[in-house]
PDB file of C-alpha atoms in Angstrom:
ATOM      1  CA  MET A  27       7.201 -19.924 -19.115  1.00  0.00           C
ATOM      2  CA  VAL A  28       5.361 -21.620 -15.956  1.00  0.00           C
ATOM      3  CA  GLN A  29       6.935 -21.784 -12.371  1.00  0.00           C
ATOM      4  CA  VAL A  30       5.351 -23.536  -9.490  1.00  0.00           C
ATOM      5  CA  GLN A  31       5.902 -22.968  -6.097  1.00  0.00           C
ATOM      6  CA  ARG A  32       4.620 -25.693  -3.844  1.00  0.00           C
ATOM      7  CA  PRO A  33       3.943 -25.302  -0.041  1.00  0.00           C
ATOM      8  CA  SER A  34       7.213 -27.733   2.430  1.00  0.00           C
ATOM      9  CA  TRP A  35       4.192 -30.414   4.889  1.00  0.00           C
ATOM     10  CA  LYS A  36       7.021 -27.395   7.261  1.00  0.00           C
ATOM     11  CA  ASP A  37       5.020 -24.746   6.147  1.00  0.00           C
ATOM     12  CA  LEU A  38       1.591 -25.903   5.401  1.00  0.00           C
ATOM     13  CA  PHE A  39       2.412 -27.171   9.529  1.00  0.00           C
ATOM     14  CA  TRP A  40       3.640 -23.660  10.819  1.00  0.00           C
ATOM     15  CA  GLY A  41       1.543 -22.196   8.425  1.00  0.00           C
ATOM     16  CA  LYS A  42       4.680 -19.926   6.580  1.00  0.00           C
ATOM     17  CA  PHE A  43       2.589 -20.058   2.803  1.00  0.00           C
ATOM     18  CA  LEU A  44       1.506 -17.218   1.138  1.00  0.00           C
ATOM     19  CA  TYR A  45       2.391 -14.868   4.243  1.00  0.00           C
ATOM     20  CA  GLN A  46       4.150 -12.648   1.947  1.00  0.00           C
ATOM     21  CA  TYR A  47       1.683 -11.410   0.761  1.00  0.00           C
ATOM     22  CA  ARG A  48       0.690 -10.478   3.733  1.00  0.00           C
ATOM     23  CA  ASN A  49       3.610  -7.483   3.713  1.00  0.00           C
ATOM     24  CA  SER A  50       4.027  -6.924  -0.187  1.00  0.00           C
ATOM     25  CA  GLN A  51       4.479  -3.597  -0.869  1.00  0.00           C
ATOM     26  CA  SER A  52       2.937  -4.036  -5.031  1.00  0.00           C
ATOM     27  CA  PHE A  53       0.163  -6.735  -3.268  1.00  0.00           C
ATOM     28  CA  SER A  54      -2.224  -5.069  -0.761  1.00  0.00           C
ATOM     29  CA  ALA A  55      -5.117  -8.137   0.031  1.00  0.00           C
ATOM     30  CA  THR A  56      -5.930  -6.308   3.192  1.00  0.00           C
ATOM     31  CA  ASP A  57      -7.451  -3.586   0.760  1.00  0.00           C
ATOM     32  CA  TYR A  58      -9.390  -5.965  -1.872  1.00  0.00           C
ATOM     33  CA  ILE A  59     -11.226  -6.741   1.573  1.00  0.00           C
ATOM     34  CA  LYS A  60     -11.526  -3.606   3.201  1.00  0.00           C
ATOM     35  CA  GLN A  61     -13.182  -3.091  -0.627  1.00  0.00           C
ATOM     36  CA  GLY A  62     -15.403  -5.994   0.438  1.00  0.00           C
ATOM     37  CA  ILE A  63     -13.774  -8.196  -2.370  1.00  0.00           C
ATOM     38  CA  TYR A  64     -13.931 -11.166  -1.618  1.00  0.00           C
ATOM     39  CA  LEU A  65     -10.839 -13.301  -1.443  1.00  0.00           C
ATOM     40  CA  PRO A  66     -10.231 -16.408   0.445  1.00  0.00           C
ATOM     41  CA  LYS A  67      -8.178 -15.789   3.831  1.00  0.00           C
ATOM     42  CA  SER A  68      -7.124 -19.152   3.304  1.00  0.00           C
ATOM     43  CA  MET A  69      -5.364 -18.776   0.230  1.00  0.00           C
ATOM     44  CA  LEU A  70      -3.148 -15.517   1.868  1.00  0.00           C
ATOM     45  CA  PHE A  71      -3.205 -15.224   5.079  1.00  0.00           C
ATOM     46  CA  ARG A  72      -2.498 -18.576   7.297  1.00  0.00           C
ATOM     47  CA  ASN A  73      -1.994 -18.960  10.416  1.00  0.00           C
ATOM     48  CA  PHE A  74      -1.447 -21.916  13.239  1.00  0.00           C
ATOM     49  CA  ILE A  75      -4.326 -22.650  12.680  1.00  0.00           C
ATOM     50  CA  ASN A  76      -5.779 -24.139   9.038  1.00  0.00           C
ATOM     51  CA  PRO A  77      -7.021 -27.023   7.356  1.00  0.00           C
ATOM     52  CA  PHE A  78      -4.179 -29.148   6.773  1.00  0.00           C
ATOM     53  CA  ASN A  79      -3.677 -28.559  11.301  1.00  0.00           C
ATOM     54  CA  LEU A  80      -7.487 -29.444  11.656  1.00  0.00           C
ATOM     55  CA  ILE A  81      -6.791 -32.781   9.716  1.00  0.00           C
ATOM     56  CA  LEU A  82      -4.326 -33.503  11.804  1.00  0.00           C
ATOM     57  CA  LEU A  83      -5.153 -33.200  14.575  1.00  0.00           C
ATOM     58  CA  VAL A  84      -8.650 -34.930  13.954  1.00  0.00           C
ATOM     59  CA  ILE A  85      -5.993 -38.161  12.772  1.00  0.00           C
ATOM     60  CA  ALA A  86      -3.836 -38.560  14.959  1.00  0.00           C
ATOM     61  CA  GLY A  87      -6.932 -38.321  17.925  1.00  0.00           C
ATOM     62  CA  CYS A  88      -8.742 -41.127  15.763  1.00  0.00           C
ATOM     63  CA  PHE A  89      -4.942 -43.008  16.562  1.00  0.00           C
ATOM     64  CA  VAL A  90      -4.980 -42.656  19.862  1.00  0.00           C
ATOM     65  CA  PHE A  91      -8.600 -43.647  21.003  1.00  0.00           C
ATOM     66  CA  GLY A  92      -8.462 -46.549  17.914  1.00  0.00           C
ATOM     67  CA  PHE A  93      -7.071 -48.810  20.432  1.00  0.00           C
ATOM     68  CA  PHE A  94     -10.100 -48.487  22.248  1.00  0.00           C
ATOM     69  CA  LYS A  95     -12.724 -47.928  18.747  1.00  0.00           C
ATOM     70  CA  PRO A  96     -10.846 -49.497  16.591  1.00  0.00           C
ATOM     71  CA  VAL A  97     -13.459 -48.103  13.979  1.00  0.00           C
ATOM     72  CA  LEU A  98     -11.371 -45.552  14.308  1.00  0.00           C
ATOM     73  CA  PHE A  99      -8.026 -46.683  12.215  1.00  0.00           C
ATOM     74  CA  SER A 100     -10.107 -46.825   9.120  1.00  0.00           C
ATOM     75  CA  VAL A 101     -10.971 -43.095   9.251  1.00  0.00           C
ATOM     76  CA  ALA A 102      -7.793 -42.422   9.989  1.00  0.00           C
ATOM     77  CA  ILE A 103      -6.529 -44.373   7.681  1.00  0.00           C
ATOM     78  CA  GLY A 104      -8.829 -42.777   4.839  1.00  0.00           C
ATOM     79  CA  LEU A 105      -7.838 -38.658   6.352  1.00  0.00           C
ATOM     80  CA  SER A 106      -4.604 -39.554   5.651  1.00  0.00           C
ATOM     81  CA  ALA A 107      -5.468 -40.747   1.544  1.00  0.00           C
ATOM     82  CA  TYR A 108      -7.356 -37.848   1.504  1.00  0.00           C
ATOM     83  CA  LEU A 109      -4.594 -35.992   2.426  1.00  0.00           C
ATOM     84  CA  LEU A 110      -1.712 -37.758  -0.243  1.00  0.00           C
ATOM     85  CA  CYS A 111      -4.569 -37.722  -3.174  1.00  0.00           C
ATOM     86  CA  SER A 112      -5.089 -33.777  -2.200  1.00  0.00           C
ATOM     87  CA  PHE A 113      -1.740 -33.470  -2.839  1.00  0.00           C
ATOM     88  CA  TYR A 114      -0.977 -35.083  -5.913  1.00  0.00           C
ATOM     89  CA  SER A 115      -4.216 -34.520  -7.717  1.00  0.00           C
ATOM     90  CA  LEU A 116      -3.409 -30.891  -7.402  1.00  0.00           C
ATOM     91  CA  ASN A 117       0.106 -30.628  -7.943  1.00  0.00           C
ATOM     92  CA  THR A 118      -0.338 -32.653 -10.939  1.00  0.00           C
ATOM     93  CA  THR A 119      -3.349 -29.458 -11.813  1.00  0.00           C
ATOM     94  CA  ALA A 120      -0.375 -27.265 -11.057  1.00  0.00           C
ATOM     95  CA  GLN A 121       2.625 -28.507 -13.183  1.00  0.00           C
ATOM     96  CA  THR A 122       0.262 -28.505 -16.248  1.00  0.00           C
ATOM     97  CA  LEU A 123      -1.285 -25.653 -15.970  1.00  0.00           C
ATOM     98  CA  VAL A 124      -0.670 -23.515 -19.147  1.00  0.00           C
ATOM     99  CA  ILE A 125      -0.721 -19.330 -18.516  1.00  0.00           C
ATOM    100  CA  ASP A 126      -1.220 -16.564 -20.950  1.00  0.00           C
ATOM    101  CA  ARG A 127      -1.109 -12.881 -21.271  1.00  0.00           C
ATOM    102  CA  LYS A 128      -2.349 -11.284 -24.048  1.00  0.00           C
ATOM    103  CA  VAL A 129      -2.724  -6.528 -24.683  1.00  0.00           C
ATOM    104  CA  GLU A 130      -3.168  -5.911 -27.698  1.00  0.00           C
ATOM    105  CA  LYS A 131      -0.210  -3.336 -28.874  1.00  0.00           C
ATOM    106  CA  ASP A 132       2.592  -3.055 -26.897  1.00  0.00           C
ATOM    107  CA  HIS A 133       2.359   1.589 -27.289  1.00  0.00           C
ATOM    108  CA  PHE A 134      -0.400   3.577 -24.973  1.00  0.00           C
ATOM    109  CA  THR A 135      -0.690   7.464 -24.874  1.00  0.00           C
ATOM    110  CA  GLU A 136      -0.820   8.880 -22.200  1.00  0.00           C
ATOM    111  CA  GLY A 137      -4.954   8.422 -20.524  1.00  0.00           C
ATOM    112  CA  ASP A 138      -5.183   4.988 -22.371  1.00  0.00           C
ATOM    113  CA  GLU A 139      -6.742   2.214 -21.021  1.00  0.00           C
ATOM    114  CA  ILE A 140      -5.475  -1.201 -21.346  1.00  0.00           C
ATOM    115  CA  GLU A 141      -7.593  -4.390 -21.570  1.00  0.00           C
ATOM    116  CA  VAL A 142      -5.967  -7.200 -20.092  1.00  0.00           C
ATOM    117  CA  THR A 143      -6.820 -11.411 -21.089  1.00  0.00           C
ATOM    118  CA  ILE A 144      -5.625 -13.561 -18.815  1.00  0.00           C
ATOM    119  CA  GLU A 145      -5.996 -16.482 -20.164  1.00  0.00           C
ATOM    120  CA  LEU A 146      -5.747 -20.325 -18.506  1.00  0.00           C
ATOM    121  CA  ARG A 147      -5.344 -23.511 -19.431  1.00  0.00           C
ATOM    122  CA  ASN A 148      -6.478 -26.549 -18.339  1.00  0.00           C
ATOM    123  CA  LYS A 149      -5.070 -29.874 -19.337  1.00  0.00           C
ATOM    124  CA  SER A 150      -4.450 -31.797 -16.701  1.00  0.00           C
ATOM    125  CA  THR A 151      -7.930 -34.540 -16.733  1.00  0.00           C
ATOM    126  CA  ARG A 152      -8.952 -33.079 -13.305  1.00  0.00           C
ATOM    127  CA  ALA A 153     -11.307 -30.110 -12.852  1.00  0.00           C
ATOM    128  CA  VAL A 154     -10.474 -27.189 -10.888  1.00  0.00           C
ATOM    129  CA  THR A 155     -12.554 -24.425  -8.712  1.00  0.00           C
ATOM    130  CA  ASN A 156     -10.908 -21.971  -7.133  1.00  0.00           C
ATOM    131  CA  PHE A 157      -8.642 -20.098  -9.051  1.00  0.00           C
ATOM    132  CA  LEU A 158      -6.670 -16.711  -7.836  1.00  0.00           C
ATOM    133  CA  VAL A 159      -4.537 -15.110  -9.953  1.00  0.00           C
ATOM    134  CA  ARG A 160      -2.699 -11.254  -9.121  1.00  0.00           C
ATOM    135  CA  GLU A 161      -1.191  -9.608 -11.213  1.00  0.00           C
ATOM    136  CA  VAL A 162       0.829  -5.741 -11.003  1.00  0.00           C
ATOM    137  CA  PHE A 163       1.649  -2.972 -13.639  1.00  0.00           C
ATOM    138  CA  SER A 164       3.615  -0.489 -13.282  1.00  0.00           C
ATOM    139  CA  GLY A 165       1.714   1.806 -15.186  1.00  0.00           C
ATOM    140  CA  SER A 166      -1.080   3.211 -13.174  1.00  0.00           C
ATOM    141  CA  SER A 167      -1.704   4.390  -9.811  1.00  0.00           C
ATOM    142  CA  GLU A 168      -3.918   1.343  -8.899  1.00  0.00           C
ATOM    143  CA  LEU A 169      -0.606  -1.200  -9.280  1.00  0.00           C
ATOM    144  CA  SER A 170      -1.940  -4.603  -8.301  1.00  0.00           C
ATOM    145  CA  PHE A 171      -4.947  -6.147 -10.005  1.00  0.00           C
ATOM    146  CA  CYS A 172      -6.735  -9.536  -8.477  1.00  0.00           C
ATOM    147  CA  HIS A 173      -9.448 -11.568  -9.127  1.00  0.00           C
ATOM    148  CA  PHE A 174     -11.123 -14.941  -6.964  1.00  0.00           C
ATOM    149  CA  MET A 175     -12.117 -17.181  -9.493  1.00  0.00           C
ATOM    150  CA  ASN A 176     -14.726 -20.332  -7.648  1.00  0.00           C
ATOM    151  CA  GLN A 177     -15.715 -21.314 -10.256  1.00  0.00           C
ATOM    152  CA  LYS A 178     -15.551 -24.956 -12.223  1.00  0.00           C
ATOM    153  CA  ILE A 179     -12.466 -24.886 -15.183  1.00  0.00           C
ATOM    154  CA  GLY A 180     -13.345 -28.265 -16.101  1.00  0.00           C
ATOM    155  CA  PRO A 181     -10.453 -30.918 -17.792  1.00  0.00           C
ATOM    156  CA  GLN A 182      -9.102 -30.025 -21.182  1.00  0.00           C
ATOM    157  CA  SER A 183     -11.225 -26.232 -21.313  1.00  0.00           C
ATOM    158  CA  VAL A 184      -9.762 -22.804 -21.047  1.00  0.00           C
ATOM    159  CA  LYS A 185     -10.598 -20.065 -18.748  1.00  0.00           C
ATOM    160  CA  ARG A 186     -10.343 -16.427 -19.568  1.00  0.00           C
ATOM    161  CA  VAL A 187     -10.510 -13.391 -17.459  1.00  0.00           C
ATOM    162  CA  LYS A 188     -10.417  -9.706 -18.493  1.00  0.00           C
ATOM    163  CA  TYR A 189      -9.468  -6.832 -16.353  1.00  0.00           C
ATOM    164  CA  PHE A 190      -9.245  -2.932 -17.870  1.00  0.00           C
ATOM    165  CA  ARG A 191      -5.607  -0.565 -16.624  1.00  0.00           C
ATOM    166  CA  ARG A 192      -5.795   2.745 -16.438  1.00  0.00           C
ATOM    167  CA  CYS A 193      -1.955   4.326 -18.620  1.00  0.00           C
ATOM    168  CA  ASP A 194      -2.313   7.857 -15.030  1.00  0.00           C
ATOM    169  CA  ALA A 195       1.305   7.325 -13.766  1.00  0.00           C
ATOM    170  CA  GLY A 196       3.030   9.368 -16.949  1.00  0.00           C
ATOM    171  CA  MET A 197       5.511   8.572 -19.558  1.00  0.00           C
ATOM    172  CA  GLY A 198       7.554   5.628 -20.198  1.00  0.00           C
ATOM    173  CA  GLU A 199       8.707   2.446 -20.222  1.00  0.00           C
ATOM    174  CA  TYR A 200       6.000   0.582 -17.584  1.00  0.00           C
ATOM    175  CA  ARG A 201       5.966  -3.303 -16.605  1.00  0.00           C
ATOM    176  CA  PHE A 202       3.764  -5.908 -16.074  1.00  0.00           C
ATOM    177  CA  SER A 203       5.232  -8.305 -13.752  1.00  0.00           C
ATOM    178  CA  ASP A 204       4.441 -10.811 -10.872  1.00  0.00           C
ATOM    179  CA  LEU A 205       1.696 -12.630 -12.508  1.00  0.00           C
ATOM    180  CA  VAL A 206       0.187 -15.898 -10.144  1.00  0.00           C
ATOM    181  CA  VAL A 207      -2.059 -17.766 -10.490  1.00  0.00           C
ATOM    182  CA  THR A 208      -2.943 -19.871  -6.388  1.00  0.00           C
ATOM    183  CA  LEU A 209      -4.593 -23.181  -6.766  1.00  0.00           C
ATOM    184  CA  SER A 210      -6.988 -24.800  -4.059  1.00  0.00           C
ATOM    185  CA  ASP A 211      -8.385 -27.675  -3.322  1.00  0.00           C
ATOM    186  CA  PRO A 212     -12.302 -27.136  -2.060  1.00  0.00           C
ATOM    187  CA  LEU A 213     -11.140 -27.246   1.143  1.00  0.00           C
ATOM    188  CA  GLY A 214      -8.718 -24.810   1.168  1.00  0.00           C
ATOM    189  CA  ILE A 215      -6.119 -28.024   3.072  1.00  0.00           C
ATOM    190  CA  PHE A 216      -3.199 -27.180   0.515  1.00  0.00           C
ATOM    191  CA  CYS A 217      -2.035 -24.124  -2.159  1.00  0.00           C
ATOM    192  CA  PHE A 218       0.031 -24.540  -5.351  1.00  0.00           C
ATOM    193  CA  ASN A 219       2.190 -21.079  -6.357  1.00  0.00           C
ATOM    194  CA  VAL A 220       1.800 -21.301 -10.370  1.00  0.00           C
ATOM    195  CA  LYS A 221       4.040 -17.989 -11.699  1.00  0.00           C
ATOM    196  CA  TYR A 222       3.710 -16.369 -14.969  1.00  0.00           C
ATOM    197  CA  GLU A 223       8.006 -15.417 -15.665  1.00  0.00           C
ATOM    198  CA  ASN A 224       7.610 -13.713 -19.262  1.00  0.00           C
ATOM    199  CA  ASP A 225       7.286  -9.789 -18.101  1.00  0.00           C
ATOM    200  CA  LEU A 226       5.983  -7.979 -21.220  1.00  0.00           C
ATOM    201  CA  ASP A 227       6.725  -4.877 -21.675  1.00  0.00           C
ATOM    202  CA  ILE A 228       4.846  -1.458 -22.645  1.00  0.00           C
ATOM    203  CA  TYR A 229       6.087   2.147 -23.853  1.00  0.00           C
ATOM    204  CA  VAL A 230       3.643   5.308 -22.713  1.00  0.00           C
ATOM    205  CA  GLY A 231       3.900   8.130 -24.889  1.00  0.00           C
ATOM    206  CA  PRO A 232       2.441  11.662 -24.811  1.00  0.00           C
ATOM    207  CA  LYS A 233      -1.273  12.734 -25.833  1.00  0.00           C
ATOM    208  CA  VAL A 234      -0.945  14.866 -28.355  1.00  0.00           C
ATOM    209  CA  GLN A 235      -3.753  17.762 -27.924  1.00  0.00           C
ATOM    210  CA  ASP A 236      -4.953  19.497 -31.559  1.00  0.00           C
ATOM    211  CA  LEU A 237      -3.950  23.394 -30.807  1.00  0.00           C
ATOM    212  CA  LYS A 238      -6.637  26.266 -32.159  1.00  0.00           C
ATOM    213  CA  ASN A 239      -6.173  28.056 -35.356  1.00  0.00           C
ATOM    214  CA  LEU A 240      -3.999  31.027 -33.768  1.00  0.00           C
ATOM    215  CA  ILE A 241      -4.749  35.193 -34.303  1.00  0.00           C
ATOM    216  CA  PHE A 242      -1.830  36.864 -34.319  1.00  0.00           C
ATOM    217  CA  LYS A 243      -2.571  40.867 -34.590  1.00  0.00           C
ATOM    218  CA  PRO A 244      -0.639  43.971 -36.573  1.00  0.00           C
ATOM    219  CA  SER A 245       1.648  46.293 -34.504  1.00  0.00           C
ATOM    220  CA  HIS A 246      -0.141  49.310 -33.970  1.00  0.00           C
ATOM    221  CA  SER A 247       2.130  51.601 -35.816  1.00  0.00           C
ATOM    222  CA  SER A 248       1.919  49.023 -39.041  1.00  0.00           C
ATOM    223  CA  ARG A 249      -0.111  50.550 -42.159  1.00  0.00           C
ATOM    224  CA  GLY A 250      -0.843  47.166 -42.911  1.00  0.00           C
ATOM    225  CA  PHE A 251       0.670  43.267 -42.931  1.00  0.00           C
ATOM    226  CA  GLY A 252       3.307  41.979 -45.464  1.00  0.00           C
ATOM    227  CA  GLN A 253       6.432  44.477 -46.673  1.00  0.00           C
ATOM    228  CA  HIS A 254       5.749  47.603 -44.609  1.00  0.00           C
ATOM    229  CA  GLU A 255       5.819  46.733 -41.037  1.00  0.00           C
ATOM    230  CA  VAL A 256       6.953  50.148 -39.726  1.00  0.00           C
ATOM    231  CA  ILE A 257       6.688  53.958 -40.515  1.00  0.00           C
ATOM    232  CA  SER A 258       9.246  55.368 -40.066  1.00  0.00           C
ATOM    233  CA  ARG A 259      12.446  54.382 -42.078  1.00  0.00           C
ATOM    234  CA  GLY A 260      15.781  53.371 -40.475  1.00  0.00           C
ATOM    235  CA  GLU A 261      13.511  51.022 -37.653  1.00  0.00           C
ATOM    236  CA  ASN A 262      13.898  48.171 -40.158  1.00  0.00           C
ATOM    237  CA  VAL A 263      16.080  44.735 -40.007  1.00  0.00           C
ATOM    238  CA  ASN A 264      17.504  45.518 -44.238  1.00  0.00           C
ATOM    239  CA  PHE A 265      21.045  46.580 -43.897  1.00  0.00           C
ATOM    240  CA  GLU A 266      21.662  49.669 -46.851  1.00  0.00           C
ATOM    241  CA  GLY A 267      25.005  50.767 -46.154  1.00  0.00           C
ATOM    242  CA  ILE A 268      27.339  52.801 -44.236  1.00  0.00           C
ATOM    243  CA  ARG A 269      27.474  56.405 -43.914  1.00  0.00           C
ATOM    244  CA  SER A 270      28.824  58.849 -41.653  1.00  0.00           C
ATOM    245  CA  TYR A 271      27.748  60.045 -38.164  1.00  0.00           C
ATOM    246  CA  GLU A 272      25.496  61.772 -36.974  1.00  0.00           C
ATOM    247  CA  PRO A 273      24.792  63.380 -33.634  1.00  0.00           C
ATOM    248  CA  GLY A 274      20.787  61.848 -32.871  1.00  0.00           C
ATOM    249  CA  ASP A 275      22.048  58.662 -34.850  1.00  0.00           C
ATOM    250  CA  PRO A 276      20.955  55.607 -32.944  1.00  0.00           C
ATOM    251  CA  ILE A 277      22.941  53.630 -30.917  1.00  0.00           C
ATOM    252  CA  ARG A 278      22.497  50.332 -31.868  1.00  0.00           C
ATOM    253  CA  HIS A 279      23.233  51.297 -35.328  1.00  0.00           C
ATOM    254  CA  ILE A 280      26.509  52.820 -34.696  1.00  0.00           C
ATOM    255  CA  ALA A 281      29.102  50.957 -37.218  1.00  0.00           C
ATOM    256  CA  TRP A 282      31.526  49.413 -33.769  1.00  0.00           C
ATOM    257  CA  LYS A 283      34.382  47.924 -36.226  1.00  0.00           C
ATOM    258  CA  LEU A 284      34.652  50.053 -38.837  1.00  0.00           C
ATOM    259  CA  SER A 285      34.736  53.655 -35.954  1.00  0.00           C
ATOM    260  CA  ALA A 286      37.024  51.316 -34.487  1.00  0.00           C
ATOM    261  CA  LYS A 287      39.917  51.449 -36.893  1.00  0.00           C
ATOM    262  CA  LYS A 288      39.495  55.892 -36.765  1.00  0.00           C
ATOM    263  CA  GLN A 289      38.987  55.827 -32.463  1.00  0.00           C
ATOM    264  CA  LYS A 290      36.326  57.770 -32.125  1.00  0.00           C
ATOM    265  CA  ILE A 291      32.506  57.584 -33.720  1.00  0.00           C
ATOM    266  CA  CYS A 292      32.124  57.728 -37.281  1.00  0.00           C
ATOM    267  CA  PHE A 293      30.247  55.514 -38.688  1.00  0.00           C
ATOM    268  CA  CYS A 294      26.415  54.786 -38.964  1.00  0.00           C
ATOM    269  CA  LYS A 295      24.681  51.339 -40.161  1.00  0.00           C
ATOM    270  CA  THR A 296      21.338  52.516 -42.057  1.00  0.00           C
ATOM    271  CA  PHE A 297      18.646  50.051 -43.518  1.00  0.00           C
ATOM    272  CA  ARG A 298      15.461  50.546 -45.475  1.00  0.00           C
ATOM    273  CA  LYS A 299      12.916  49.019 -45.340  1.00  0.00           C
ATOM    274  CA  PRO A 300      11.109  45.841 -47.982  1.00  0.00           C
ATOM    275  CA  GLY A 301      10.392  46.574 -51.742  1.00  0.00           C
ATOM    276  CA  GLU A 302      12.838  49.895 -51.241  1.00  0.00           C
ATOM    277  CA  TYR A 303      14.811  50.057 -53.810  1.00  0.00           C
TER     278      TYR A 303
END
């Protein structure tokens, strides 16, 4: 599902549109700009001095000085018509834009690299040249992805953007979210946000590693493997029977339950080696 977020005339005048991305925790446009990645500031950071207000100032000046030079009235009317046409043209394009996200599968292991394809389909009759694609993936140390595309997307055409994210945030369920495409006219006067609301959940499982062959060494007191594991009688775990207690017998072999009936230590357990009968 696609939702179009259009700026109001008040937002355009005061320059508050898209201001929230400056302080966003999941998306830092300032970091991208510092890395040398070109991002149009008109699509991210706005203030009172912006292209919309500059054109309004020119239109107002033409109306004022038009009383002295009537030809300026025509300039003011032409610029006003250009503003309206740009707004409604960009609005129509945003309404008909189709966004889709594709991931090869929904189960990954730690350390895997995910290839994400974002498909933009322009179903309008007008070409668009400026697209800003943003998305957030919670399963990577690099949360946000940002890509500016100034290539022309013609009418009834498709453009695909591919990027990779590594699953390095541990095991668990993670989400691809906040997929937003910002459209702008060539002069950067208007900006429309087209938000793709179908979030994608994936599961990241543990990475399985093969262990080396384990070598078990025998005890130093044994003569070999198999049935003969000890060299002295009575140290095995195979129960043989009960006999009378003799001084010097190990305490761990005393039959405590039987001795308790006689109120003294008088019985002891005996054991035999495997294979002895």
